[in-house]
mmCIF file of C-alpha atoms and ligand atoms in Angstrom:
data_model
loop_
_atom_site.group_PDB
_atom_site.id
_atom_site.type_symbol
_atom_site.label_atom_id
_atom_site.label_comp_id
_atom_site.label_asym_id
_atom_site.label_seq_id
_atom_site.Cartn_x
_atom_site.Cartn_y
_atom_site.Cartn_z
ATOM 1 C CA MET A 180 3.259 -0.251 29.083
ATOM 2 C CA ASN A 181 5.139 -2.686 30.125
ATOM 3 C CA ARG A 182 6.956 -4.343 27.432
ATOM 4 C CA SER A 183 4.443 -8.184 27.545
ATOM 5 C CA LEU A 184 1.293 -6.066 27.239
ATOM 6 C CA GLY A 185 2.789 -3.219 24.412
ATOM 7 C CA ARG A 186 3.448 -6.399 21.730
ATOM 8 C CA LEU A 187 -0.486 -7.294 23.623
ATOM 9 C CA ALA A 188 -1.613 -4.221 22.890
ATOM 10 C CA ARG A 189 -0.272 -4.357 19.026
ATOM 11 C CA ILE A 190 -1.508 -7.621 18.531
ATOM 12 C CA ALA A 191 -4.873 -7.002 19.256
ATOM 13 C CA ALA A 192 -5.615 -3.779 17.488
ATOM 14 C CA PRO A 193 -6.413 -5.259 14.107
ATOM 15 C CA PHE A 194 -9.020 -6.680 16.080
ATOM 16 C CA ALA A 195 -10.505 -4.584 18.289
ATOM 17 C CA PHE A 196 -10.740 -2.515 14.528
ATOM 18 C CA VAL A 197 -12.679 -5.499 12.960
ATOM 19 C CA LEU A 198 -14.901 -5.578 15.756
ATOM 20 C CA ALA A 199 -16.077 -2.220 15.394
ATOM 21 C CA ILE A 200 -16.635 -2.552 11.633
ATOM 22 C CA ALA A 201 -18.580 -5.774 12.257
ATOM 23 C CA ALA A 202 -20.598 -3.662 14.365
ATOM 24 C CA ASN A 203 -21.585 -0.870 13.004
ATOM 25 C CA PRO A 204 -20.487 -1.274 8.701
ATOM 26 C CA GLY A 205 -22.621 1.760 7.214
ATOM 27 C CA SER A 206 -20.886 4.252 9.220
ATOM 28 C CA VAL A 207 -17.125 3.234 9.560
ATOM 29 C CA ARG A 208 -15.026 5.649 8.930
ATOM 30 C CA ALA A 209 -11.892 4.925 7.310
ATOM 31 C CA ASP A 210 -9.857 7.189 9.678
ATOM 32 C CA ASP A 211 -11.507 6.785 13.196
ATOM 33 C CA ALA A 212 -10.412 2.440 12.728
ATOM 34 C CA ALA A 213 -6.567 2.939 11.689
ATOM 35 C CA PRO A 214 -6.068 6.793 12.133
ATOM 36 C CA THR A 215 -1.904 7.474 10.521
ATOM 37 C CA LEU A 216 -0.222 3.959 9.879
ATOM 38 C CA PRO A 217 -0.190 3.505 5.986
ATOM 39 C CA GLN A 218 -2.579 1.715 4.034
ATOM 40 C CA MET A 219 -2.770 -2.390 3.940
ATOM 41 C CA GLY A 220 -4.228 -4.260 2.224
ATOM 42 C CA PHE A 221 -5.843 -5.653 -1.806
ATOM 43 C CA ASN A 222 -6.316 -4.250 -5.237
ATOM 44 C CA ASN A 223 -6.589 -6.423 -7.978
ATOM 45 C CA TRP A 224 -4.669 -4.856 -10.692
ATOM 46 C CA ASN A 225 -1.187 -6.025 -10.744
ATOM 47 C CA SER A 226 -2.585 -9.475 -10.490
ATOM 48 C CA THR A 227 -5.498 -9.095 -13.220
ATOM 49 C CA HIS A 228 -5.554 -6.117 -14.919
ATOM 50 C CA CYS A 229 -8.505 -5.354 -16.936
ATOM 51 C CA ARG A 230 -8.568 -9.129 -17.517
ATOM 52 C CA ASP A 231 -12.938 -10.740 -17.487
ATOM 53 C CA GLU A 232 -11.370 -12.546 -14.561
ATOM 54 C CA PHE A 233 -11.863 -8.939 -12.882
ATOM 55 C CA ASN A 234 -15.270 -9.583 -11.490
ATOM 56 C CA GLU A 235 -17.524 -9.354 -8.738
ATOM 57 C CA ALA A 236 -17.184 -13.274 -7.882
ATOM 58 C CA MET A 237 -13.110 -12.796 -7.886
ATOM 59 C CA ILE A 238 -13.158 -9.809 -5.202
ATOM 60 C CA ARG A 239 -15.736 -11.952 -3.026
ATOM 61 C CA GLY A 240 -14.043 -14.785 -3.014
ATOM 62 C CA ILE A 241 -9.873 -12.395 -2.067
ATOM 63 C CA ALA A 242 -12.325 -10.837 0.385
ATOM 64 C CA ASP A 243 -13.521 -14.365 1.859
ATOM 65 C CA LYS A 244 -9.475 -15.342 1.516
ATOM 66 C CA PHE A 245 -8.522 -12.686 3.779
ATOM 67 C CA ILE A 246 -10.398 -14.085 6.781
ATOM 68 C CA SER A 247 -9.170 -17.902 5.753
ATOM 69 C CA LEU A 248 -5.839 -17.137 5.384
ATOM 70 C CA GLY A 249 -5.351 -15.013 8.539
ATOM 71 C CA LEU A 250 -4.407 -11.888 6.621
ATOM 72 C CA ARG A 251 -7.429 -9.695 8.350
ATOM 73 C CA ASP A 252 -6.209 -10.796 11.194
ATOM 74 C CA ALA A 253 -2.795 -9.399 10.119
ATOM 75 C CA GLY A 254 -3.903 -6.587 9.436
ATOM 76 C CA TYR A 255 -4.912 -6.053 5.930
ATOM 77 C CA HIS A 256 -8.353 -4.374 6.138
ATOM 78 C CA TYR A 257 -8.810 -2.831 2.379
ATOM 79 C CA VAL A 258 -9.935 -4.510 -0.614
ATOM 80 C CA ASN A 259 -10.244 -2.217 -3.632
ATOM 81 C CA ILE A 260 -10.437 -2.750 -7.301
ATOM 82 C CA ASP A 261 -8.905 -0.702 -9.931
ATOM 83 C CA ASP A 262 -10.076 1.031 -13.155
ATOM 84 C CA CYS A 263 -12.482 -0.753 -15.296
ATOM 85 C CA TRP A 264 -14.903 -1.795 -12.672
ATOM 86 C CA ALA A 265 -17.184 0.981 -13.883
ATOM 87 C CA ASN A 266 -19.848 1.000 -16.699
ATOM 88 C CA TRP A 267 -19.019 2.769 -20.637
ATOM 89 C CA GLN A 268 -21.509 5.658 -20.110
ATOM 90 C CA ARG A 269 -23.089 6.960 -16.933
ATOM 91 C CA ASP A 270 -26.516 6.719 -16.401
ATOM 92 C CA LYS A 271 -29.681 9.368 -17.269
ATOM 93 C CA ASN A 272 -28.856 11.044 -13.702
ATOM 94 C CA GLY A 273 -24.850 11.434 -14.957
ATOM 95 C CA GLN A 274 -24.080 9.069 -12.210
ATOM 96 C CA LEU A 275 -21.117 6.648 -12.599
ATOM 97 C CA GLN A 276 -22.086 2.712 -12.903
ATOM 98 C CA ALA A 277 -20.524 -0.676 -12.006
ATOM 99 C CA ASN A 278 -20.316 -2.409 -15.079
ATOM 100 C CA PRO A 279 -23.172 -5.187 -15.272
ATOM 101 C CA LYS A 280 -21.148 -8.215 -16.416
ATOM 102 C CA ARG A 281 -18.374 -7.641 -14.124
ATOM 103 C CA PHE A 282 -20.859 -6.276 -11.046
ATOM 104 C CA PRO A 283 -24.094 -7.532 -11.450
ATOM 105 C CA ASN A 284 -25.474 -6.779 -7.581
ATOM 106 C CA GLY A 285 -23.653 -3.462 -8.009
ATOM 107 C CA ILE A 286 -20.806 -1.846 -5.892
ATOM 108 C CA LYS A 287 -22.957 -1.236 -3.095
ATOM 109 C CA ALA A 288 -23.629 -4.856 -2.639
ATOM 110 C CA LEU A 289 -19.376 -5.606 -3.210
ATOM 111 C CA ALA A 290 -18.877 -3.636 -0.299
ATOM 112 C CA ASP A 291 -21.667 -4.506 2.016
ATOM 113 C CA TYR A 292 -20.666 -8.067 1.350
ATOM 114 C CA ILE A 293 -16.777 -6.929 2.124
ATOM 115 C CA HIS A 294 -18.070 -5.098 5.620
ATOM 116 C CA GLN A 295 -20.486 -7.951 7.082
ATOM 117 C CA ARG A 296 -16.707 -9.229 6.955
ATOM 118 C CA GLY A 297 -15.129 -6.666 9.124
ATOM 119 C CA LEU A 298 -12.914 -5.301 6.074
ATOM 120 C CA MET A 299 -13.393 -1.863 3.965
ATOM 121 C CA PHE A 300 -13.584 -1.537 0.467
ATOM 122 C CA GLY A 301 -11.687 0.880 -1.854
ATOM 123 C CA LEU A 302 -12.549 2.230 -5.239
ATOM 124 C CA TYR A 303 -9.947 3.627 -8.006
ATOM 125 C CA SER A 304 -11.377 6.835 -10.286
ATOM 126 C CA SER A 305 -8.914 9.068 -12.462
ATOM 127 C CA ALA A 306 -9.189 13.034 -12.446
ATOM 128 C CA GLY A 307 -9.183 13.106 -15.797
ATOM 129 C CA THR A 308 -12.177 12.833 -18.843
ATOM 130 C CA SER A 309 -11.236 9.047 -18.650
ATOM 131 C CA THR A 310 -9.661 6.455 -16.645
ATOM 132 C CA CYS A 311 -6.260 4.665 -17.827
ATOM 133 C CA GLU A 312 -7.536 1.607 -19.527
ATOM 134 C CA PRO A 313 -9.009 2.393 -22.710
ATOM 135 C CA LEU A 314 -10.267 -1.726 -23.724
ATOM 136 C CA GLN A 315 -11.896 0.415 -27.162
ATOM 137 C CA GLU A 316 -10.894 2.558 -29.395
ATOM 138 C CA ASN A 317 -11.880 6.415 -28.365
ATOM 139 C CA ARG A 318 -13.675 4.482 -25.633
ATOM 140 C CA GLY A 319 -13.099 4.966 -21.896
ATOM 141 C CA PHE A 320 -14.111 4.204 -19.127
ATOM 142 C CA PRO A 321 -16.246 8.180 -17.581
ATOM 143 C CA GLY A 322 -13.904 10.057 -15.232
ATOM 144 C CA GLY A 323 -13.799 12.501 -12.152
ATOM 145 C CA LEU A 324 -13.142 15.355 -13.365
ATOM 146 C CA GLY A 325 -15.396 18.442 -13.228
ATOM 147 C CA HIS A 326 -18.113 15.334 -11.809
ATOM 148 C CA GLU A 327 -15.939 14.928 -8.566
ATOM 149 C CA LYS A 328 -19.077 16.548 -6.279
ATOM 150 C CA GLN A 329 -22.220 13.957 -7.830
ATOM 151 C CA ASP A 330 -18.663 10.888 -7.810
ATOM 152 C CA ALA A 331 -17.996 11.949 -4.263
ATOM 153 C CA ALA A 332 -21.162 11.373 -3.290
ATOM 154 C CA THR A 333 -22.045 8.414 -5.056
ATOM 155 C CA PHE A 334 -18.958 6.603 -3.574
ATOM 156 C CA ALA A 335 -20.375 7.667 -0.278
ATOM 157 C CA SER A 336 -23.641 6.523 -1.043
ATOM 158 C CA TRP A 337 -21.759 3.293 -1.670
ATOM 159 C CA HIS A 338 -20.316 3.289 1.086
ATOM 160 C CA VAL A 339 -16.620 3.494 -0.593
ATOM 161 C CA ASP A 340 -13.988 3.738 2.101
ATOM 162 C CA TYR A 341 -10.728 4.301 0.074
ATOM 163 C CA LEU A 342 -10.549 6.124 -3.541
ATOM 164 C CA LYS A 343 -7.203 5.871 -5.840
ATOM 165 C CA TYR A 344 -7.137 8.624 -7.619
ATOM 166 C CA ASP A 345 -5.855 8.057 -11.203
ATOM 167 C CA ASN A 346 -4.416 10.765 -13.295
ATOM 168 C CA CYS A 347 -4.577 9.999 -17.002
ATOM 169 C CA ASN A 348 -7.073 12.229 -19.594
ATOM 170 C CA ASN A 349 -6.499 15.220 -17.414
ATOM 171 C CA GLN A 350 -6.576 17.734 -20.387
ATOM 172 C CA LYS A 351 -3.676 19.555 -19.198
ATOM 173 C CA VAL A 352 -5.962 20.880 -15.864
ATOM 174 C CA ASP A 353 -3.120 21.798 -13.132
ATOM 175 C CA ALA A 354 -2.612 18.939 -10.669
ATOM 176 C CA GLN A 355 -3.660 20.387 -7.606
ATOM 177 C CA GLN A 356 -6.469 22.063 -8.718
ATOM 178 C CA ARG A 357 -7.834 18.450 -10.012
ATOM 179 C CA TYR A 358 -6.394 16.171 -6.618
ATOM 180 C CA THR A 359 -7.966 20.035 -4.161
ATOM 181 C CA ALA A 360 -11.164 18.908 -6.182
ATOM 182 C CA MET A 361 -11.927 15.503 -5.115
ATOM 183 C CA ALA A 362 -10.372 16.250 -2.309
ATOM 184 C CA GLU A 363 -13.396 18.804 -1.566
ATOM 185 C CA ALA A 364 -15.824 16.702 -2.670
ATOM 186 C CA LEU A 365 -15.183 14.020 -0.437
ATOM 187 C CA ARG A 366 -14.915 16.015 2.964
ATOM 188 C CA GLY A 367 -18.041 17.522 1.708
ATOM 189 C CA SER A 368 -19.463 13.620 0.866
ATOM 190 C CA GLY A 369 -20.975 13.295 4.418
ATOM 191 C CA ARG A 370 -18.474 10.043 4.921
ATOM 192 C CA HIS A 371 -14.478 9.746 5.749
ATOM 193 C CA ILE A 372 -13.256 8.267 2.429
ATOM 194 C CA PHE A 373 -8.976 7.719 1.780
ATOM 195 C CA TYR A 374 -7.405 9.568 -0.113
ATOM 196 C CA SER A 375 -4.596 7.448 -1.880
ATOM 197 C CA VAL A 376 -3.769 10.246 -5.059
ATOM 198 C CA CYS A 377 -2.240 8.678 -7.867
ATOM 199 C CA GLU A 378 -0.304 11.247 -10.525
ATOM 200 C CA TRP A 379 2.618 8.857 -10.020
ATOM 201 C CA GLY A 380 5.218 11.437 -8.777
ATOM 202 C CA GLU A 381 4.981 13.409 -12.591
ATOM 203 C CA ASN A 382 4.390 17.062 -9.934
ATOM 204 C CA LYS A 383 6.390 15.562 -7.657
ATOM 205 C CA PRO A 384 3.438 15.479 -5.153
ATOM 206 C CA TRP A 385 5.386 14.717 -2.059
ATOM 207 C CA LEU A 386 5.497 19.153 -2.056
ATOM 208 C CA TRP A 387 1.550 19.470 -1.834
ATOM 209 C CA ALA A 388 -0.645 16.736 -1.714
ATOM 210 C CA GLY A 389 0.064 15.516 2.082
ATOM 211 C CA LYS A 390 -1.090 19.589 3.259
ATOM 212 C CA PRO A 391 -3.844 20.878 2.568
ATOM 213 C CA PRO A 392 -5.893 21.626 0.202
ATOM 214 C CA VAL A 393 -5.468 18.472 -0.258
ATOM 215 C CA ASP A 394 -4.646 16.149 2.540
ATOM 216 C CA ALA A 395 -4.015 13.641 0.902
ATOM 217 C CA ASN A 396 -3.482 10.494 2.242
ATOM 218 C CA SER A 397 -1.370 9.114 0.707
ATOM 219 C CA TRP A 398 0.422 9.859 -3.477
ATOM 220 C CA ARG A 399 2.497 7.614 -5.056
ATOM 221 C CA THR A 400 5.943 8.842 -6.283
ATOM 222 C CA THR A 401 6.729 7.071 -9.246
ATOM 223 C CA GLY A 402 5.258 5.021 -12.103
ATOM 224 C CA ASP A 403 3.681 1.689 -11.804
ATOM 225 C CA ILE A 404 5.818 -0.756 -10.874
ATOM 226 C CA ARG A 405 6.182 -4.420 -12.505
ATOM 227 C CA ASP A 406 6.623 -7.749 -11.681
ATOM 228 C CA GLU A 407 9.926 -7.515 -12.301
ATOM 229 C CA TYR A 408 13.470 -7.091 -10.046
ATOM 230 C CA ALA A 409 14.670 -4.302 -12.334
ATOM 231 C CA SER A 410 11.629 -2.116 -11.970
ATOM 232 C CA MET A 411 11.185 -2.812 -8.521
ATOM 233 C CA LEU A 412 14.524 -1.532 -7.171
ATOM 234 C CA LYS A 413 14.365 1.579 -9.595
ATOM 235 C CA ILE A 414 11.004 2.321 -7.520
ATOM 236 C CA PHE A 415 12.779 1.647 -4.538
ATOM 237 C CA LYS A 416 15.695 4.699 -5.688
ATOM 238 C CA GLU A 417 13.210 7.049 -5.983
ATOM 239 C CA ASN A 418 11.018 6.770 -3.381
ATOM 240 C CA VAL A 419 13.829 5.947 -0.108
ATOM 241 C CA VAL A 420 15.147 9.644 -0.826
ATOM 242 C CA LEU A 421 11.684 10.211 -0.175
ATOM 243 C CA ASP A 422 12.133 10.155 3.479
ATOM 244 C CA GLY A 423 11.605 13.945 4.750
ATOM 245 C CA TYR A 424 8.111 14.084 2.973
ATOM 246 C CA ALA A 425 6.103 11.267 4.869
ATOM 247 C CA ARG A 426 4.213 11.097 8.369
ATOM 248 C CA PRO A 427 1.933 9.898 9.924
ATOM 249 C CA GLY A 428 -1.430 9.698 7.875
ATOM 250 C CA HIS A 429 0.595 11.011 4.959
ATOM 251 C CA TRP A 430 2.959 8.775 2.973
ATOM 252 C CA ASN A 431 5.156 8.388 0.221
ATOM 253 C CA ASP A 432 3.479 4.744 -1.980
ATOM 254 C CA PRO A 433 5.900 3.549 -4.058
ATOM 255 C CA ASP A 434 2.678 1.737 -5.777
ATOM 256 C CA MET A 435 1.904 -1.719 -4.963
ATOM 257 C CA LEU A 436 3.095 -5.342 -3.972
ATOM 258 C CA GLU A 437 3.893 -7.747 -5.573
ATOM 259 C CA VAL A 438 4.606 -10.355 -4.311
ATOM 260 C CA GLY A 439 3.106 -13.986 -5.438
ATOM 261 C CA ASN A 440 3.196 -12.819 -9.346
ATOM 262 C CA GLY A 441 5.506 -14.991 -10.800
ATOM 263 C CA GLY A 442 8.582 -12.305 -11.805
ATOM 264 C CA MET A 443 10.447 -12.428 -8.811
ATOM 265 C CA SER A 444 12.304 -14.448 -7.114
ATOM 266 C CA THR A 445 11.339 -15.137 -3.470
ATOM 267 C CA ILE A 446 14.435 -13.805 -2.141
ATOM 268 C CA GLU A 447 13.426 -10.548 -4.139
ATOM 269 C CA TYR A 448 10.120 -10.610 -3.132
ATOM 270 C CA ARG A 449 11.232 -10.642 0.502
ATOM 271 C CA SER A 450 13.452 -8.377 -0.377
ATOM 272 C CA HIS A 451 10.624 -6.461 -2.416
ATOM 273 C CA PHE A 452 8.291 -6.521 0.972
ATOM 274 C CA SER A 453 11.374 -5.335 3.712
ATOM 275 C CA LEU A 454 11.790 -2.338 1.753
ATOM 276 C CA TRP A 455 8.108 -1.777 1.416
ATOM 277 C CA SER A 456 8.084 -2.422 4.559
ATOM 278 C CA ILE A 457 11.222 -0.304 6.421
ATOM 279 C CA MET A 458 9.662 2.780 3.796
ATOM 280 C CA ALA A 459 6.413 3.385 5.833
ATOM 281 C CA ALA A 460 4.752 2.556 1.993
ATOM 282 C CA PRO A 461 1.495 1.186 2.087
ATOM 283 C CA LEU A 462 1.347 -2.620 1.815
ATOM 284 C CA LEU A 463 -1.785 -3.266 -0.512
ATOM 285 C CA ILE A 464 -0.990 -7.070 -1.754
ATOM 286 C CA GLY A 465 -1.438 -7.668 -5.999
ATOM 287 C CA THR A 466 -1.916 -11.241 -6.175
ATOM 288 C CA ASP A 467 -4.569 -12.975 -6.315
ATOM 289 C CA LEU A 468 -5.189 -14.852 -3.198
ATOM 290 C CA ARG A 469 -6.698 -17.134 -3.987
ATOM 291 C CA THR A 470 -4.429 -19.376 -5.579
ATOM 292 C CA ILE A 471 -1.349 -17.769 -3.564
ATOM 293 C CA LYS A 472 1.609 -20.461 -2.769
ATOM 294 C CA PRO A 473 2.805 -20.847 0.766
ATOM 295 C CA ASP A 474 6.371 -18.770 -0.193
ATOM 296 C CA ALA A 475 4.442 -15.536 -0.965
ATOM 297 C CA LEU A 476 2.113 -15.935 1.617
ATOM 298 C CA GLN A 477 4.206 -16.556 3.901
ATOM 299 C CA ILE A 478 6.218 -13.405 2.783
ATOM 300 C CA LEU A 479 2.854 -11.625 3.085
ATOM 301 C CA LEU A 480 2.363 -12.246 7.365
ATOM 302 C CA ASN A 481 5.130 -11.597 8.007
ATOM 303 C CA LYS A 482 4.226 -10.175 11.411
ATOM 304 C CA GLU A 483 7.735 -8.694 12.579
ATOM 305 C CA VAL A 484 8.353 -7.131 8.911
ATOM 306 C CA ILE A 485 4.156 -5.673 9.041
ATOM 307 C CA ALA A 486 5.504 -4.392 12.672
ATOM 308 C CA VAL A 487 7.832 -2.472 11.488
ATOM 309 C CA ASP A 488 6.026 -0.652 8.075
ATOM 310 C CA GLN A 489 2.936 -0.541 11.110
ATOM 311 C CA ASP A 490 4.712 1.619 13.769
ATOM 312 C CA PRO A 491 3.214 3.376 15.266
ATOM 313 C CA LEU A 492 5.684 6.532 15.606
ATOM 314 C CA GLY A 493 5.147 6.428 11.680
ATOM 315 C CA VAL A 494 8.551 7.311 10.577
ATOM 316 C CA GLN A 495 9.657 6.360 7.165
ATOM 317 C CA GLY A 496 13.098 4.327 7.110
ATOM 318 C CA LYS A 497 16.572 6.886 5.764
ATOM 319 C CA GLN A 498 19.156 6.165 4.043
ATOM 320 C CA VAL A 499 22.539 5.900 5.540
ATOM 321 C CA ARG A 500 24.461 4.168 3.109
ATOM 322 C CA ASP A 501 23.876 4.021 -0.415
ATOM 323 C CA ALA A 502 27.460 2.597 -1.883
ATOM 324 C CA ASP A 503 28.976 -0.245 -4.153
ATOM 325 C CA GLY A 504 25.532 -1.737 -4.660
ATOM 326 C CA ILE A 505 24.530 -2.325 -0.943
ATOM 327 C CA HIS A 506 21.861 0.113 0.403
ATOM 328 C CA VAL A 507 21.350 1.123 4.629
ATOM 329 C CA ILE A 508 18.158 2.137 6.289
ATOM 330 C CA VAL A 509 17.217 2.930 9.709
ATOM 331 C CA LYS A 510 14.359 3.732 10.815
ATOM 332 C CA PRO A 511 12.951 4.385 14.566
ATOM 333 C CA LEU A 512 10.313 2.723 16.257
ATOM 334 C CA LYS A 513 7.865 3.993 19.051
ATOM 335 C CA ASP A 514 9.536 1.536 22.168
ATOM 336 C CA GLY A 515 12.923 3.012 21.213
ATOM 337 C CA SER A 516 14.689 0.917 19.140
ATOM 338 C CA GLU A 517 15.610 1.409 15.844
ATOM 339 C CA ALA A 518 14.004 -1.451 12.515
ATOM 340 C CA VAL A 519 17.204 -1.916 9.790
ATOM 341 C CA ALA A 520 17.759 -3.261 6.436
ATOM 342 C CA VAL A 521 20.641 -4.144 4.698
ATOM 343 C CA PHE A 522 19.759 -4.663 1.121
ATOM 344 C CA ASN A 523 22.666 -5.857 -1.872
ATOM 345 C CA GLU A 524 21.248 -4.160 -5.359
ATOM 346 C CA THR A 525 23.760 -6.415 -6.543
ATOM 347 C CA ASP A 526 23.520 -9.751 -8.899
ATOM 348 C CA ALA A 527 26.827 -11.023 -6.675
ATOM 349 C CA ALA A 528 26.302 -12.724 -3.378
ATOM 350 C CA THR A 529 28.877 -10.350 -0.837
ATOM 351 C CA ASP A 530 29.441 -9.918 2.878
ATOM 352 C CA ILE A 531 28.229 -7.145 4.780
ATOM 353 C CA SER A 532 29.049 -5.316 7.941
ATOM 354 C CA VAL A 533 27.517 -2.319 9.713
ATOM 355 C CA ASP A 534 28.749 -0.307 12.288
ATOM 356 C CA ALA A 535 27.012 0.539 15.386
ATOM 357 C CA SER A 536 27.440 4.188 14.594
ATOM 358 C CA GLU A 537 25.948 4.323 11.215
ATOM 359 C CA ILE A 538 22.797 3.342 12.471
ATOM 360 C CA GLY A 539 23.312 5.765 15.536
ATOM 361 C CA LEU A 540 23.311 3.631 18.202
ATOM 362 C CA LYS A 541 26.351 4.253 20.775
ATOM 363 C CA LYS A 542 28.690 2.105 21.192
ATOM 364 C CA THR A 543 29.354 1.643 24.716
ATOM 365 C CA ALA A 544 26.038 -0.318 25.417
ATOM 366 C CA SER A 545 24.956 -3.603 24.338
ATOM 367 C CA TYR A 546 21.759 -4.595 21.653
ATOM 368 C CA ARG A 547 19.558 -7.009 21.277
ATOM 369 C CA LEU A 548 19.860 -7.651 17.640
ATOM 370 C CA ARG A 549 15.983 -9.366 16.491
ATOM 371 C CA ASP A 550 16.227 -11.226 12.826
ATOM 372 C CA LEU A 551 12.751 -10.365 11.181
ATOM 373 C CA TRP A 552 13.020 -12.557 8.381
ATOM 374 C CA GLN A 553 14.970 -16.224 10.890
ATOM 375 C CA HIS A 554 13.129 -15.232 14.335
ATOM 376 C CA THR A 555 16.177 -14.812 15.868
ATOM 377 C CA GLN A 556 17.703 -12.935 17.965
ATOM 378 C CA THR A 557 22.087 -12.511 19.421
ATOM 379 C CA LYS A 558 23.259 -9.677 21.637
ATOM 380 C CA GLY A 559 25.959 -7.670 20.615
ATOM 381 C CA ASP A 560 27.720 -4.114 20.153
ATOM 382 C CA GLY A 561 24.324 -2.957 18.284
ATOM 383 C CA SER A 562 26.686 -3.718 15.326
ATOM 384 C CA ILE A 563 25.009 -5.235 11.689
ATOM 385 C CA LYS A 564 27.844 -8.992 9.974
ATOM 386 C CA ALA A 565 25.837 -10.168 7.509
ATOM 387 C CA HIS A 566 26.403 -12.304 3.844
ATOM 388 C CA LEU A 567 24.242 -11.361 1.619
ATOM 389 C CA PRO A 568 23.097 -13.342 -1.255
ATOM 390 C CA ALA A 569 22.050 -11.201 -5.141
ATOM 391 C CA HIS A 570 19.360 -8.918 -4.379
ATOM 392 C CA GLY A 571 18.776 -10.267 -0.778
ATOM 393 C CA ILE A 572 18.542 -8.538 2.072
ATOM 394 C CA VAL A 573 18.564 -8.806 6.081
ATOM 395 C CA MET A 574 16.307 -6.729 8.613
ATOM 396 C CA TYR A 575 16.813 -6.395 12.377
ATOM 397 C CA ARG A 576 14.737 -4.627 15.115
ATOM 398 C CA ILE A 577 17.472 -3.785 17.856
ATOM 399 C CA SER A 578 16.902 -2.600 21.277
ATOM 400 C CA ALA A 579 18.721 -2.105 23.948
ATOM 401 C CA LEU A 580 19.265 -4.398 27.009
HETATM 402 C C1 LIG B 628 -2.809 3.249 -14.013
HETATM 403 C C2 LIG B 628 -1.963 3.111 -12.226
HETATM 404 C C3 LIG B 628 -1.651 1.853 -12.137
HETATM 405 C C4 LIG B 628 -3.360 1.595 -12.391
HETATM 406 C C5 LIG B 628 -4.134 1.777 -14.111
HETATM 407 C C6 LIG B 628 -5.070 1.276 -13.987
HETATM 408 O O1 LIG B 628 -1.260 3.517 -14.907
HETATM 409 O O2 LIG B 628 -0.838 4.443 -12.124
HETATM 410 O O3 LIG B 628 -2.036 1.855 -10.191
HETATM 411 O O4 LIG B 628 -4.271 2.139 -11.997
HETATM 412 O O5 LIG B 628 -3.728 3.668 -14.035
HETATM 413 O O6 LIG B 628 -5.449 2.328 -15.839
#
């Protein structure tokens, strides 16, 4: 395939995918549509937690924004809801039910609304006796432990495409056992449901969650992110060293994006988004898209950076330098080029230089350096020189000429 055809195919892929869903929403299979790439979409948790604003009207509004803001066309396709969607009790048959105040039309109607817009729908539960958020004392929302088959059947009947499965109130039952029980229930449910394990890295899930019998699509590697530079930095450092465990269809998950929530600067959010992309992390937007500011939206819509995250080779970037607060991460791409991020974690601006050999390039050849934030390109020997502000990043795609 020549270069422009390849580019066209990359741009067209999300369209083919949404058309397939729109044609037959009930039968859509997450893995058919996006078989191997890190998941992209939205989850309400980072912006709303359990506040009352988390409800049916909000989530429908978010789905609409996926289309009007161009996010669906940029590849974001999951609209996921987090903790606090459920009613306090199961019904008389033991089935999970939606909180009638937040979701008066029920979960299936919400999934239908999302599917009608060519998007996919994700739900949350916990591999414990109740979920994480105790809104009232001694009371939690029902969890899946011991109810795996019934709950998976319920999710399938509601046309759920994605399950985030948390770790609270697990009664100290072995993690692999708990996550296997739901994995088997999902596989037996008759519907392909993307499986996102969320046990916060407590039991080294990178060693087992991506393999049978769990065979999850992603696993959280860390505790919860907060909308602060220090939290993002800590999580990046924990996740970047796990590159050897990620592979197509099975990804390390350093938690959802905070871009747009207001606790970091634009420079820091750009670093956050770049680092997640070069780590082939899930790109789950965690801000309220109905009120997002232009600079945050511009970050989330940077298609050149998204293309690094979504590159079909499916390799998590490798950190080749971690010294004096400067991190260099290199991610090989399908077309033979390399994505390179150079990140300055320190509080002072600095000039950096990275030799071509550090990136693994042959020094003799000449290269095109595409700057993925400035959208400009230069020619050179593959080495990088740049001025980095405090907490700033540069990101390039380097291809042989
Ligand atoms: C845990 C998870 C978070 C979120 C909350 C909901 O803390 O790690 O991502 O789902 O539970 O209560």
